[in-house]
Short mmCIF file of C-alpha atoms and ligand atoms in Angstrom, two decimals:
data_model
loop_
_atom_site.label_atom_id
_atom_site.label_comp_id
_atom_site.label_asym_id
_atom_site.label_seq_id
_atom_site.Cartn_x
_atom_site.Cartn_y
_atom_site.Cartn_z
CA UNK A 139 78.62 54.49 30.81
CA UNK A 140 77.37 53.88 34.26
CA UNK A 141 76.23 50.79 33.53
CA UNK A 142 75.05 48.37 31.40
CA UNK A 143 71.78 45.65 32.03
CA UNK A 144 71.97 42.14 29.96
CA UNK A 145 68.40 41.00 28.77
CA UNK A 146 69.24 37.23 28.75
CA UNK A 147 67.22 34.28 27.61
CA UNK A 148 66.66 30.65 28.45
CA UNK A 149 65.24 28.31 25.94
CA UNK A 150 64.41 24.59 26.97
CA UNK A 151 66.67 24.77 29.95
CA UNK A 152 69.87 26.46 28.61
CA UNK A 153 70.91 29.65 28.46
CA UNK A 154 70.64 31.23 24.62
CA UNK A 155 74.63 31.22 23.35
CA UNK A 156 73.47 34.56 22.30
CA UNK A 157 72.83 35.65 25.51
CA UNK A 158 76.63 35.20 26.29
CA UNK A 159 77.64 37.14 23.46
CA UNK A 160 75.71 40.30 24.11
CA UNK A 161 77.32 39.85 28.11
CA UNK A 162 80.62 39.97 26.14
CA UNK A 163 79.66 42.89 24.69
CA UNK A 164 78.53 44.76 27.57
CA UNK A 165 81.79 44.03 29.06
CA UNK A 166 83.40 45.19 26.38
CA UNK A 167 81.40 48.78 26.59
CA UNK A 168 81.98 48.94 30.51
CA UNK A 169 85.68 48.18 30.77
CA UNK A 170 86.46 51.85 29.05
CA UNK A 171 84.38 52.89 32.53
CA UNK A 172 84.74 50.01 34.66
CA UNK A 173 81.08 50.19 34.78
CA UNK A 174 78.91 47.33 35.88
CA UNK A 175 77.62 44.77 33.93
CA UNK A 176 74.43 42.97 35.01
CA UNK A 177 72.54 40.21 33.65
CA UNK A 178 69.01 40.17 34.16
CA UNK A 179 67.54 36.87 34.15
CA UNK A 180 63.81 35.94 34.19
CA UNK A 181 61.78 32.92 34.61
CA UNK A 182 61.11 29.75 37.09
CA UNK A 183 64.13 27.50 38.89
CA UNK A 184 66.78 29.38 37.17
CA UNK A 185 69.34 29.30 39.85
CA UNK A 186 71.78 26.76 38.22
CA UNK A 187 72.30 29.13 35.14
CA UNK A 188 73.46 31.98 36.88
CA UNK A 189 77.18 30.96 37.98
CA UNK A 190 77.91 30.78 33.73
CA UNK A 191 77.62 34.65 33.08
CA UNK A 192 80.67 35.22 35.06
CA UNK A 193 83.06 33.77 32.76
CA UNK A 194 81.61 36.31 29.95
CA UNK A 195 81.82 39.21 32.29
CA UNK A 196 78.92 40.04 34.51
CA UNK A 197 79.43 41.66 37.75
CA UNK A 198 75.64 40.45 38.99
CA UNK A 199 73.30 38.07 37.51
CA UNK A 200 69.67 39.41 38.70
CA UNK A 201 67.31 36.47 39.00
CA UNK A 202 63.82 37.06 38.44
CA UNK A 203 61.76 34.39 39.42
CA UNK A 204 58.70 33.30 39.79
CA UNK A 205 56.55 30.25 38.76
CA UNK A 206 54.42 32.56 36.06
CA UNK A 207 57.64 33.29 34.44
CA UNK A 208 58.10 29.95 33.52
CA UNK A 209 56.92 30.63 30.27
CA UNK A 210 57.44 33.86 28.04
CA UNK A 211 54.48 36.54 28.01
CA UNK A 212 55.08 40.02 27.07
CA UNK A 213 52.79 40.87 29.39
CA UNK A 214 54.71 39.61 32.27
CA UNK A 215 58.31 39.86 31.42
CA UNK A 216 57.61 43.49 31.17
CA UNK A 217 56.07 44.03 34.08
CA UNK A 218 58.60 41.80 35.88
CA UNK A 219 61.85 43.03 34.03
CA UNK A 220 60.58 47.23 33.87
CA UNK A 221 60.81 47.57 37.31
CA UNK A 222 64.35 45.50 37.85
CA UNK A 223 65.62 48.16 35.09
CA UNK A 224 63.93 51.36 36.83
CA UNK A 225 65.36 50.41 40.27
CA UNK A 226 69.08 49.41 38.80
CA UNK A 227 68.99 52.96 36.66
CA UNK A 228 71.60 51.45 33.95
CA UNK A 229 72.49 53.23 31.14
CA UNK A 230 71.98 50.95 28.60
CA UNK A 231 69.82 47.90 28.11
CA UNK A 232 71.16 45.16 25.93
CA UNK A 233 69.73 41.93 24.22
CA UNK A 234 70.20 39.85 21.28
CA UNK A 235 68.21 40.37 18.45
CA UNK A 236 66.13 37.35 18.65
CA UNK A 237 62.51 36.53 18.38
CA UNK A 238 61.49 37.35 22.14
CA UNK A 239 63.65 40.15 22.23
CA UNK A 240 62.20 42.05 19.41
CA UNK A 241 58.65 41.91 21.00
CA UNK A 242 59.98 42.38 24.89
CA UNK A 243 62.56 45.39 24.51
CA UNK A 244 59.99 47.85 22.25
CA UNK A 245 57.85 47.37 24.91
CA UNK A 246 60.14 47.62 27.95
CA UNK A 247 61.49 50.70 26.40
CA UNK A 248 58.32 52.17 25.31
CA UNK A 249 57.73 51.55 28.74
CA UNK A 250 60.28 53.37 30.45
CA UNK A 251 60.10 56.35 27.64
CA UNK A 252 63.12 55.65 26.31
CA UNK A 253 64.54 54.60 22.85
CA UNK A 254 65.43 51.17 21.41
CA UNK A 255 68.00 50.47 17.93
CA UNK A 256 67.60 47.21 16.97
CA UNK A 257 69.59 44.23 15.11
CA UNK A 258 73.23 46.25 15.38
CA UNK A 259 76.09 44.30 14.52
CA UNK A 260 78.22 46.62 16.41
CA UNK A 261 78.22 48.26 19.69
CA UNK A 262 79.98 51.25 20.75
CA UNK A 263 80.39 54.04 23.37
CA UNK A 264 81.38 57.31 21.83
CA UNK A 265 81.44 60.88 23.11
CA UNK A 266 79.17 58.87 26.20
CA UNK A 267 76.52 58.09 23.67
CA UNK A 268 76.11 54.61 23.16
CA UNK A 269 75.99 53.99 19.76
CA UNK A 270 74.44 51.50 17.41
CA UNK A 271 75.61 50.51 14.24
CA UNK A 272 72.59 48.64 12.48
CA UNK A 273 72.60 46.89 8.56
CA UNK A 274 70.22 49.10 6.44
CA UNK A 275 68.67 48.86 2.75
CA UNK A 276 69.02 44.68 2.59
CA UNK A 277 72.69 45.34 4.23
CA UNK A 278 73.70 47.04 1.57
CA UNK A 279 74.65 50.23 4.30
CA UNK A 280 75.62 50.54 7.53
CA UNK A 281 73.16 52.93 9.89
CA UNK A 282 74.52 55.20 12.49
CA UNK A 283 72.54 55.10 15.97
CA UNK A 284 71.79 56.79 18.60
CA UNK A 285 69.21 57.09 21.14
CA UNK A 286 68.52 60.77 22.24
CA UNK A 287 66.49 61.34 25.21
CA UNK A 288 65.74 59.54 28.70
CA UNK A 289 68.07 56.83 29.95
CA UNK A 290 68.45 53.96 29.61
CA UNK A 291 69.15 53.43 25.96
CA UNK A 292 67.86 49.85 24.40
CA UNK A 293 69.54 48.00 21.83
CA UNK A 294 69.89 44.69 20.57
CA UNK A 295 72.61 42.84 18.92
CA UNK A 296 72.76 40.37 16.06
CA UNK A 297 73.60 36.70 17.28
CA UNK A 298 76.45 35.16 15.50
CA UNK A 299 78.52 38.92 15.31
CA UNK A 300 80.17 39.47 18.69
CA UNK A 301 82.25 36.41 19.41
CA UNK A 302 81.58 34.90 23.70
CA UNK A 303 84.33 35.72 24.61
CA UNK A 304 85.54 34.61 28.20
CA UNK A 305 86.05 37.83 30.24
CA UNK A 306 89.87 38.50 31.06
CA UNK A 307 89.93 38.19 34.39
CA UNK A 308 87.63 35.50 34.72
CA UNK A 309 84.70 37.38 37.42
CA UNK A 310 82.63 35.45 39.93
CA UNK A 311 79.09 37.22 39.38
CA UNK A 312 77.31 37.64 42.18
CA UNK A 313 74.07 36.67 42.74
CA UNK A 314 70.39 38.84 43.62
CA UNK A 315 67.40 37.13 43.43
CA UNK A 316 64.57 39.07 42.58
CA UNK A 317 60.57 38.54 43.31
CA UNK A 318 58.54 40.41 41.05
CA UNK A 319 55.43 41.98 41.70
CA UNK A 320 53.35 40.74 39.06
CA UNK A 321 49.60 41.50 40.61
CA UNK A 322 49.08 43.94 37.03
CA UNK A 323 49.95 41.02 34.38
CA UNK A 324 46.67 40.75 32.50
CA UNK A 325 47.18 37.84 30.71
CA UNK A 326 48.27 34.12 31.16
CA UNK A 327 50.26 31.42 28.83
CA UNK A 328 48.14 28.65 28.91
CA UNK A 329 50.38 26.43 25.98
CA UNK A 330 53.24 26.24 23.82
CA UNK A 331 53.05 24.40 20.53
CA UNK A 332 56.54 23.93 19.37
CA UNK A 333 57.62 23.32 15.60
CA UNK A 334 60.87 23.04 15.50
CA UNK A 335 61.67 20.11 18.78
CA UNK A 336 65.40 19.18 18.30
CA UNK A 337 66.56 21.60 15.55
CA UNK A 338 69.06 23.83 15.36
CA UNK A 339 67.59 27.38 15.77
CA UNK A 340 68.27 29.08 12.57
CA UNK A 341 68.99 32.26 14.11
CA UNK A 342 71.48 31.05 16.23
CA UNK A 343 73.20 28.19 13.73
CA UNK A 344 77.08 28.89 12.51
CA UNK A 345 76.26 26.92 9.96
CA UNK A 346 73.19 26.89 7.45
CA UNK A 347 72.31 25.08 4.38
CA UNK A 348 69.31 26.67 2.58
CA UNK A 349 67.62 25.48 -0.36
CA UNK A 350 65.00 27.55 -2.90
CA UNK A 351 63.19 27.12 -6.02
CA UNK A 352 65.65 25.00 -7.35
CA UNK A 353 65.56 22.08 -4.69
CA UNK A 354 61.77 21.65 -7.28
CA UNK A 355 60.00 20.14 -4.18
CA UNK A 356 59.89 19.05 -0.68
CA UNK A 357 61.14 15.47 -1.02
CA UNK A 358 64.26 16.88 -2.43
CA UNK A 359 65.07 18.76 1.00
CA UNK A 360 66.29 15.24 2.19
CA UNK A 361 69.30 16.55 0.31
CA UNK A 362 70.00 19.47 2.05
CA UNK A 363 69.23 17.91 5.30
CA UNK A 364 71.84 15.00 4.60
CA UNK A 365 74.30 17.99 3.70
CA UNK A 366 73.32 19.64 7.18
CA UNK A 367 73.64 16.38 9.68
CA UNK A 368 77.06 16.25 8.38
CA UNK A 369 77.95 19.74 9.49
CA UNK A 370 76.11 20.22 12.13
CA UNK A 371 73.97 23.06 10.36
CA UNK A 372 70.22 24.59 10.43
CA UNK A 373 68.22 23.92 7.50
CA UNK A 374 66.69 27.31 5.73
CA UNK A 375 64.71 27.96 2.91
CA UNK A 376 63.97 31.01 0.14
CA UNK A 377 60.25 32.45 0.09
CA UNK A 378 59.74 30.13 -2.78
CA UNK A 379 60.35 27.47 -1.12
CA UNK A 380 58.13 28.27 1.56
CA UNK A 381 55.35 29.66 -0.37
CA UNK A 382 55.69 26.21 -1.84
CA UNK A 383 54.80 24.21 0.92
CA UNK A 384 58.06 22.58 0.63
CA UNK A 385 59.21 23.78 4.32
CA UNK A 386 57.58 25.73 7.11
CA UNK A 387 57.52 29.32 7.43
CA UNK A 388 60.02 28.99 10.52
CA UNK A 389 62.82 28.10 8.10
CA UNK A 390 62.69 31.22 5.77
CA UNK A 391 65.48 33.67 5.65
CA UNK A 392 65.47 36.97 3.94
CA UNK A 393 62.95 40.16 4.66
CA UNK A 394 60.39 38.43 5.64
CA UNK A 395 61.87 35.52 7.32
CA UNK A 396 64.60 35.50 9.64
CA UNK A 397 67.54 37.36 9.75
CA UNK A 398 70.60 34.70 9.84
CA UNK A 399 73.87 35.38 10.54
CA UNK A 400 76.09 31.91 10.53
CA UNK A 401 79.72 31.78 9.79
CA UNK A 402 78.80 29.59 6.72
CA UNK A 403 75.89 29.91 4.44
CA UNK A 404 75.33 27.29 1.81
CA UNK A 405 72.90 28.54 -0.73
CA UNK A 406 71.51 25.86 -2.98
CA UNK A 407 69.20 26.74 -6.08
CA UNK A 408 68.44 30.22 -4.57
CA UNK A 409 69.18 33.31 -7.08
CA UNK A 410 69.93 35.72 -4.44
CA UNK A 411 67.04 38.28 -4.62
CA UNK A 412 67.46 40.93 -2.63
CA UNK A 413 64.75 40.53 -0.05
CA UNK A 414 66.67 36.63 0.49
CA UNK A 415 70.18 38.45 0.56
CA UNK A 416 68.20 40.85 3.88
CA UNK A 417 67.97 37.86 5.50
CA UNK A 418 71.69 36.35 5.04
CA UNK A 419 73.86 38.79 3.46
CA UNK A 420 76.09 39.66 6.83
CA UNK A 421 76.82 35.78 6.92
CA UNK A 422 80.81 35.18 7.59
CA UNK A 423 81.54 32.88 4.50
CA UNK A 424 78.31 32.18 1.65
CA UNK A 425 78.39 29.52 -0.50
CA UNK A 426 76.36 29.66 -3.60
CA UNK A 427 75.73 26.17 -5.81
CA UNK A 428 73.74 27.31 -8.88
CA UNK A 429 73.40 25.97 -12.50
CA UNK A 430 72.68 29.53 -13.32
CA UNK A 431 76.31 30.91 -13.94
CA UNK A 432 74.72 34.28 -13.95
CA UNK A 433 72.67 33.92 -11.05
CA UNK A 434 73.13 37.26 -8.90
CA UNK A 435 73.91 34.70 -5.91
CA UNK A 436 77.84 34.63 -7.13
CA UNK A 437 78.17 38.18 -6.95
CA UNK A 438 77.60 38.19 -3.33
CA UNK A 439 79.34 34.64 -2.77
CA UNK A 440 82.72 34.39 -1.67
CA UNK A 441 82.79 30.38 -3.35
CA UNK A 442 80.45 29.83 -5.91
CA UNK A 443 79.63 26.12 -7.37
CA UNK A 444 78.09 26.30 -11.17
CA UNK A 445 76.33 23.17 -11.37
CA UNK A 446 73.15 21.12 -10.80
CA UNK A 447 72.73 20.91 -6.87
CA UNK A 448 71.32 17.28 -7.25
CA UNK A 449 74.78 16.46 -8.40
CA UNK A 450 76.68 18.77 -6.33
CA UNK A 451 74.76 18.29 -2.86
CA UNK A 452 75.74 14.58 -2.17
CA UNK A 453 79.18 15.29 -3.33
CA UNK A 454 80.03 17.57 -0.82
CA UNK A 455 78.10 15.48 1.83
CA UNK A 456 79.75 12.33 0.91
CA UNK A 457 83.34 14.60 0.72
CA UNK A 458 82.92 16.53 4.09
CA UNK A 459 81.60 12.87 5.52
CA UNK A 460 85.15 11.15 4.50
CA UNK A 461 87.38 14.72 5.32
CA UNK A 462 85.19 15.13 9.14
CA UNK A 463 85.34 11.24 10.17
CA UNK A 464 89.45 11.68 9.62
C1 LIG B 246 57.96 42.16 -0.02
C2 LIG B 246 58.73 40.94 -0.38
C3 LIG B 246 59.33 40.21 0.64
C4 LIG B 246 60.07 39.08 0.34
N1 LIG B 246 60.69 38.38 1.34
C5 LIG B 246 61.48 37.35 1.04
C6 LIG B 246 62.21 36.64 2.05
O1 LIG B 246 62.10 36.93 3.24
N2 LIG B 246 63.01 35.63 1.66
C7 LIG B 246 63.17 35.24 0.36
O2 LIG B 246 63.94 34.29 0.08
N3 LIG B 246 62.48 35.88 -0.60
C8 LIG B 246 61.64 36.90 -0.30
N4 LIG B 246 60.93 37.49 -1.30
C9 LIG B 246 60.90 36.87 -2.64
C10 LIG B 246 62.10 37.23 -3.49
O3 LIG B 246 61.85 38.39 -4.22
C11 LIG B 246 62.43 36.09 -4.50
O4 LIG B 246 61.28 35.83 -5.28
C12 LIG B 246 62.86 34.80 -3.84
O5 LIG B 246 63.90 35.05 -2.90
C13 LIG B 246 63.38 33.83 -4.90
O6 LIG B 246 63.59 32.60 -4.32
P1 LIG B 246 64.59 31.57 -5.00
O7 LIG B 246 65.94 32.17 -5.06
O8 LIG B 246 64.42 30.28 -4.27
O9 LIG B 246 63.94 31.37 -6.43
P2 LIG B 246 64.44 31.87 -7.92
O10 LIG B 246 64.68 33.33 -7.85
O11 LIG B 246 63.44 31.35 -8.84
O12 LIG B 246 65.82 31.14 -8.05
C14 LIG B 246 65.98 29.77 -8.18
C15 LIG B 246 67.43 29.51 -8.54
O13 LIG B 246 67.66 28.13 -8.58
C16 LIG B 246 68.56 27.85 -9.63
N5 LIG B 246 68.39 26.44 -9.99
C17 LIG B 246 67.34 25.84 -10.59
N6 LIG B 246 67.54 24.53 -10.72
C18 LIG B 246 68.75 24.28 -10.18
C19 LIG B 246 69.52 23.10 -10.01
N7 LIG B 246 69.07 21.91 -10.40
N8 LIG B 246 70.74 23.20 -9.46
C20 LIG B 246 71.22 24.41 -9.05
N9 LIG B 246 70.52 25.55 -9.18
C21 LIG B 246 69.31 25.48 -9.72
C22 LIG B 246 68.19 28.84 -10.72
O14 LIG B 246 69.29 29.06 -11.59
C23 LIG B 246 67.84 30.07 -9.91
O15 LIG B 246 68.95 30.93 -9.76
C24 LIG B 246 60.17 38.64 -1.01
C25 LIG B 246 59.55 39.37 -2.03
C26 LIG B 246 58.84 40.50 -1.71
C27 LIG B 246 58.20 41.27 -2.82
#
């Protein structure tokens, strides 16, 4: 590995926790080699969040800046972020598997006529190769990977699987800013209409409480939500309870949703279909509270709660409240 490029992300100011993890990881590949690791960076007065990738192990943050990359466009992070990769000539191109990432890196790598394995949830060099090992069939089997072909190789990384690990020695990255030529971006971000001000990003949570057909209707969520203030957590929801109208698409897990993976899931009045278990199944601890004693949810829980979840719920709120204030 001659070295390894860091897609990184900054959302409302901050850099993405994820984006830490994945720098981890690169470090991880490039100590075998003592390869670099660099972190490329893009948007508009980003300079305070480049000191921060040191501790995880970056070599060089690259800075690309400029006041139309204040905003994410596909359009113009690839333009901007293809040529930073072509002129570095890394290896390997990393990011985590989030939202931005899976629309930027197929294009950056169809870009650069290369190959991209996505959502791995572990990273490897072997035999030079980097190597991808990505959930398959609802996560039911792990998937080999390897990108064949032109360097650099693309992947990205679940959040929540590589721990951020601070870098041993600490590293002082040093710092390139970069102005992009952006004359060929065709198109232009004009607004952002957010959802989800002042949540916790589901994708990104450790901990999420997620509620299906069982919760009955929306009201009800003020359950759940009670349950998650206490710990901190993201609120999800089953297809059901989306279809519903109960919560917004932006809170379903599973297939079609998003693809969580906290270090505790509470499920509450979801059966565990497989399409919902796509979406959570690689979660650290699960927690299933079902009146269904039957319910395929237990099979896959590692503590399972037979009981009514309007019963059960404020219980373990009012529990964790007393055992978290001590
Ligand atoms: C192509 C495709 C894609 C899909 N994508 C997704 C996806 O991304 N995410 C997803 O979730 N689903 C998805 N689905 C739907 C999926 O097949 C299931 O229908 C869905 O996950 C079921 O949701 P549920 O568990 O909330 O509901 P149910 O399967 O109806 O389960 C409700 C559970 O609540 C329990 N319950 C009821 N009352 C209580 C109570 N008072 N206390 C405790 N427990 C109670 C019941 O025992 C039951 O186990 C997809 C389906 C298809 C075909």
């Amino acid at each position: 590995m001659s070295g390894v490029m860091v897609i990184a992300e900054v959302k409302e100011g901050r850099v993405k926790k994820s984006s830490f993890e994945v720098t981890a990881a690169a470090r991880g590949l490039c100590d075998q080699s003592g390869a670099e690791v660099g972190v490329a960076l893009a948007g508009n007065e980003i300079e305070g969040l480049a000191e921060a990738f040191g501790t995880y192990g970056a070599d060089k943050v690259y800075l690309v800046q400029d006041s139309e990359l204040e905003r994410y466009s596909t359009d113009g992070f690839t333009e901007a972020l293809a040529k930073l990769i072509e002129e570095k000539a890394p290896d390997a191109v990393l990011a985590a598997n989030s939202i931005l990432a899976r629309d930027l890196l197929p294009r950056l790598a169809a870009r650069l006529g290369s190959g991209l394995m996505t959502d791995c949830i572990e990273i490897a060099v072997e035999d030079g190769h980097l190597t991808g090992f990505c959930p398959v069939y609802g996560g039911k089997a792990r998937a080999k990977c390897r990108c064949i072909g032109e360097k650099p190789h693309f992947a990205t990384i679940r959040p929540n699987v590589i721990a951020a690990e601070a870098s041993d020695p600490p590293r002082k990255a040093a710092v390139e800013t970069v102005a992009p030529a952006l004359e060929a971006v065709r198109t232009k971000v004009l607004d952002e209409i957010r959802e989800m001000g002042g949540k916790v990003e589901l994708t990104e949570a450790s901990v999420i409480v997620s509620g299906g057909r069982g919760v009955k209707k929306a009201e009800n969520f003020k359950i759940l939500e009670e349950l998650a203030a206490v710990l901190g957590a993201a609120v999800g929801a089953s297809r059901v309870a989306v279809d519903s109208g109960w919560r917004p698409h932006t809170d379903q897990v599973g297939q079609t949703g998003k693809v969580v993976n906290p270090k505790l899931y509470i499920a509450c009045g979801i059966s565990g279909s497989v399409q919902h278990l796509a979406g959570m199944g690689t979660s650290r601890t699960i927690v299933a509270i079902n009146n269904d004693p039957e319910a395929p949810i237990f099979e896959k829980a590692d503590y399972g709660i037979v009981g009514d979840l309007f019963t059960v719920v404020p219980l373990l709120t009012e529990e964790l409240k007393k055992a978290l204030d001590n």
